[in-house]
Amino acid sequence: MAAYLQWRRFVFFDRETVKEPPGPDGAGGKPFAVPPGIAVCDSGRGSLVFGDILRQIWFLPRSLQLSSFQAYKLRVTHLYQLKQHSILVSVGEDEEGINPLVKVWNLEKRDGGNPLCTRIFPAIPGNKPTVVSCLTVHENLNFMAIGFADGSVVLTKGDITRDRHSKTQILHEGSYPVTGLAFRQSGKTTHLFVVTTENIQSYTLSVKDYPHLELDSHGCGLRCSSLSDPSQDLQFIVAGNECVYLYQPDERGPCFAFEGQKLIVHWYRGYLIIVSKERKTSPKSEFAGNEAQNSDKHVLNIYDLCNKFIAYSSIFDDIVDVLAEWGSLYVLTRDGKIHVLQEKDTQTKLEARKSMLFRKNLFEMAINLAKSHHLDSDGLSEIFRQYGDHLYNKGNHDGAIQQYIRTIGKLEPSYVIRKFLDAQRIHNLTAYLQTLHLQSLANADHTTLLLNCYTKLKDSSKLEEFIKTSESEVRFDVETAIKVLRQAGYYSHAVYLAEKHAHHEWYLKIQLEDIKNYQEALCYIGKLPFDQAESNMKRYGKTLMHHVPNETTELLKILCTNYQPSGDNDCFGMLEGKKANSEEFIPVFANNSRELKAFLEHMTEVQADSPQGVYDTLLELRLQNWAHEQDEQIKEKLHKEALTLLKSGRFKTVFDKALVLCQMHNFKDGVLYLYEQGKLFQQIMHYHMQNEQYKKVIEVCELYGDQEACLWEQALSYFARKEEDCKEYIAAVLKHIENKNLMPPLLVVQTLAHNSTATLSVIKDYLVNKLQKQSRQIEQDEQRIQKYREETTRIRQEIEELKASPKIFQKTKCSICTSALELPSVHFLCGHSFHQHCFESYSESDSECPTCMPENRKVMDMIRAQEQKRDLHDQFQHQLKCSNDGFSVVADYFGRGVFNKLTLITDLPAGKAATTIEAGLQRELLIHTKRST
C-alpha cells in the first residue's frame, strides 16, 4: 500500500477558465457558461456532450458554438460517446414513471437536422422496471452493458446500432446497485468488470456461458470506477473512501491509500484523476488560491501512479464532471463554468522537476519521471550523466560507472575514460569498456585500452572470455586486439584470435617471429586456400626453408603440382587442385641447393611443361655440381645427367643462355652439342682448332662440309698456318676440295705457301689432277665451239633458203591427231600441218603453231627480260655512285641476272623494212635455234 502523504506534489497542469469567443465587435472575455440543468456529460469525436433534465442533448465543439437537439420528451439521464465511432448512446425518459429508454444515435447521419436515431429499446431487466445506474459500450460496437439500481446488468451482444442483429440478455443479478461497468479487450478475449456498492466481479464474454469471478467483497459509489490504459495494463480502478484498488480480470492488483470521500474517478493519459470532497479538517491547499473554504468545495487530484507523485491538485466549486478532449482536461462545475487543465509540455515538466530533484539528489525519481513521460534517449542520457557525476564526486566510483554505462551510445566515451584512467580505478574502466564492446560501439582505441586493462590486471580469465566469443558476437576490432596481445606478450591468445578469425598474416608472424614454431606455421599454411597458401609461402618461404627445409620442400612440391588444403579431406581428390608457378619459388632455395635440386627434379618429372626457368636453374645446378665434384664416378654420373637434360629439347628457346652456362662451367660436350643444334658448324671447328684436335677438324668438315662448304677452306687455312707436319691432313682437305671444286688452284697454292713444312709434293697430285681436268674441259669446250659454228652455218643456210626458195609442205599426217591429213588444212613454215578443225580446237592464236608455241614463248620471254634489264642501267649507275659499298650493289644485280646477255642473230638486209613474212621467218629462226641448242 502506497501512502498518499509521502508523495511529492508538482504543478504539471495550467488551469484556466474557458471564456467566450470574441464577438463581431471584439467584445468577449467573459467566462463561458453551459446551459442550466446539465445532469450528465461525456466527450469524444471532437465535442463535449451534455445531457440535461430538460430533454436536450448539447454538443460543444472546440469553437464553443453550442448546438442541441431534443432527444427525449422528459429528461436525459445517461450518455456514452464512443471514441472511435460517431455513435452516441443515451438513456432517458419519454414519459413519467420508471420507463428508461436506450437510444443509439449516428452523429454522421441526419434526420430532419438532428442526428439519426438508429435504434430505440427499453432499458428494463426482465419484467420489472427499475432505474438505470450506469452504462458502457464496447468500441467494437458488439457489446453494450447497462447497470441498474436493483443490481441487474443487461448485456446486448451483436450490432448495437440495429435491433435485428443484436441479442439482449440479463448477465448479472444481485441485491446491490450496480455503480460501475467497464469492458476490457486483451487480444481476442473480452472481459466485463461489474462493480456494485458491495462487490466487484469479472465476466469473460469471449467464452460460452460467460463465466465470472468475484474479485473483491467491497465496492464503490457511482462514477468511482474507471479502466486504465495499457501503461497500467488495462487495470480496472475502483476508488473507495480509504483506498484506490486496481484489478486484473482474475485477481486484485496494487492499492493506494488515497483517503477522502471519492466522487468522480477518471483515467487520462497515464494519470489517475480523482475528485473528492474537501475535508474540513485538512489544511488549506497551496494550490487552492485565496478562495474561502466551504462544504461545497471539491478537490481534484491528478496522480502519477508509476512515479508516485501528484501531478496536480486544486480545489473547485462543486464539480459536475471531468472530461478529456482536444488533449486537455475540462472541469465542469455546478455554476456552469468550464475550467481547462492544460498539461505542460514534457520538457517543461522535466526541467521543473529535475531542478528540484537534482538539488535534493533524487536522481532515481528523476529517471523514473523521464521514462514515464517517454523522454528521448538524449534526455535520459543527460540525467544518467549528471547522476554519474554526482556519484563520482562523492567517491562512489562503482555506482558512478554504472550510471555512465547507461549513457553509452549518447555520451562520448572519452568523457568517462578520462575520469577512470587512474590505476586505482582500472576495474571500473574495465567494466565500462566491456559494456562499450558488448554494444558494438567500441573503436580500435577502446579495444586497445580494454586489453591493456586486462593485461595490467593479469586477469587471464576475463581476457579469454573476451576474446573467445563466437564469431557472430565479435564486438571489437580483431586486428587491433591481436596487435595489443602480441605487444603484451600474450602470444597464445593472439594466435588464437588470428587463427579463429582467419588473420593468416598475423598468425604466421607470431608463430615465426615470436614463438618460433616453424613446424606449426608450415602446417597452418598447408591448410589455407590456394591463393593464401601461395602468397604466404612466397613471403615466409626462406625462413621456413632455413629451419625446416625438408617439410618446406614437400609443401612446395604439392603447392606447385596439385594443391588441395590439408583440412579438406572430405573433398580430397574430387576436385582438380590448383598449381602455383614453380619458377617463382626458386629464390626460396637460395642457400639450400640440395633441396632446390630435389624440388626442380620433382617438377620436371611430374610436369614436363614446367616453366623454362625451372629447366634453366636445374641445368645450372647440375653443371655446378659437376664442376665441383672430385669423385670421378660421381662426376661421370653428373656429366650424364647434365647432358641428358641438355638433350631433352627444353633449351631451344633459350639457346644462348644454355650455351653461356656450359661455357662458364667448361662443359665441352654440352658446348659442342649446342653448337651442333644451333648449326654453328664453324664454331664447332674453331673449338677443335683451339684444342688442336686435327682429326676432329677433319671430322667436322666431313660431317658438315656439305651444308657449309667454307669449312674445307677454313680447314686448309688452319693446317697451312701450322708449323707442324700436317701433310696427311692437308692431303685429305685437298682431296675434298678437288672433288667438290671448292677453290681455284691458284688460291690453294697461295694458301699453302705460308706453311714451311708443306712442300710441292703435298700438292703435286692435286695440281696434276687439276691441270688434267682443265685440259679435258678445254677440249670439250673447243668441240662445243666447233659444233656451234657448224650449227650456225646450217641455220644461216636455212634462213637463206626460206628467203629465196619456196616452201614445200609434204606432211601427210595431222601433227595433233596423227590422222591422215585432209583438206581443209593449215600449214606452218616450221613444217607442222594440222586439220583445220584440229587447229581451231587446240590453237590459242591464229598466227602461231600450237606445237611450237611453248618454245616460242620461252624465247619471247627471254627477249622481254633482256629489254627490261636494259632499263635498269640508269638505276644501277645511280645506286653504284651513292652506295658506300659498290661491290654489294654489283653482287646484288649480278644475282638478279642483270648482266646475262642474250644475243639474237637476225641478219636482216639493211634498209629493208620488216614485213609480215619476215616476222614469221624470224619466229621460225628463233624456234629452230632453240631446238638446236
GROMACS .gro file of C-alpha atoms in nm, residues 361 363 383-404 411 414-426 428-429:
model
   40
  361ASN     CA    1   1.993   1.445  -0.532
  363PHE     CA    2   1.813   1.116  -0.939
  383ILE     CA    3   2.021   1.254  -1.642
  384PHE     CA    4   2.241   0.945  -1.618
  385ARG     CA    5   2.548   1.158  -1.679
  386GLN     CA    6   2.457   1.403  -1.404
  387TYR     CA    7   2.379   1.115  -1.172
  388GLY     CA    8   2.714   0.958  -1.255
  389ASP     CA    9   2.896   1.285  -1.196
  390HIS     CA   10   2.721   1.319  -0.859
  391LEU     CA   11   2.828   0.969  -0.751
  392TYR     CA   12   3.180   1.020  -0.886
  393ASN     CA   13   3.224   1.341  -0.687
  394LYS     CA   14   3.106   1.159  -0.376
  395GLY     CA   15   3.371   0.892  -0.434
  396ASN     CA   16   3.122   0.619  -0.524
  397HIS     CA   17   3.309   0.507  -0.834
  398ASP     CA   18   3.130   0.174  -0.863
  399GLY     CA   19   2.791   0.343  -0.866
  400ALA     CA   20   2.913   0.617  -1.095
  401ILE     CA   21   3.040   0.375  -1.357
  402GLN     CA   22   2.702   0.201  -1.362
  403GLN     CA   23   2.535   0.532  -1.449
  404TYR     CA   24   2.797   0.612  -1.709
  411LEU     CA   25   2.780   1.032  -2.419
  414SER     CA   26   3.631   0.975  -2.375
  415TYR     CA   27   3.438   1.178  -2.114
  416VAL     CA   28   3.415   0.869  -1.894
  417ILE     CA   29   3.751   0.716  -1.982
  418ARG     CA   30   3.944   1.026  -1.872
  419LYS     CA   31   3.784   1.005  -1.527
  420PHE     CA   32   3.890   0.644  -1.469
  421LEU     CA   33   4.239   0.629  -1.621
  422ASP     CA   34   4.392   0.623  -1.274
  423ALA     CA   35   4.536   0.278  -1.199
  424GLN     CA   36   4.325   0.251  -0.882
  425ARG     CA   37   4.006   0.276  -1.088
  426ILE     CA   38   4.106   0.036  -1.360
  428ASN     CA   39   3.567   0.049  -1.319
  429LEU     CA   40   3.720   0.143  -1.652
   0.00000   0.00000   0.00000
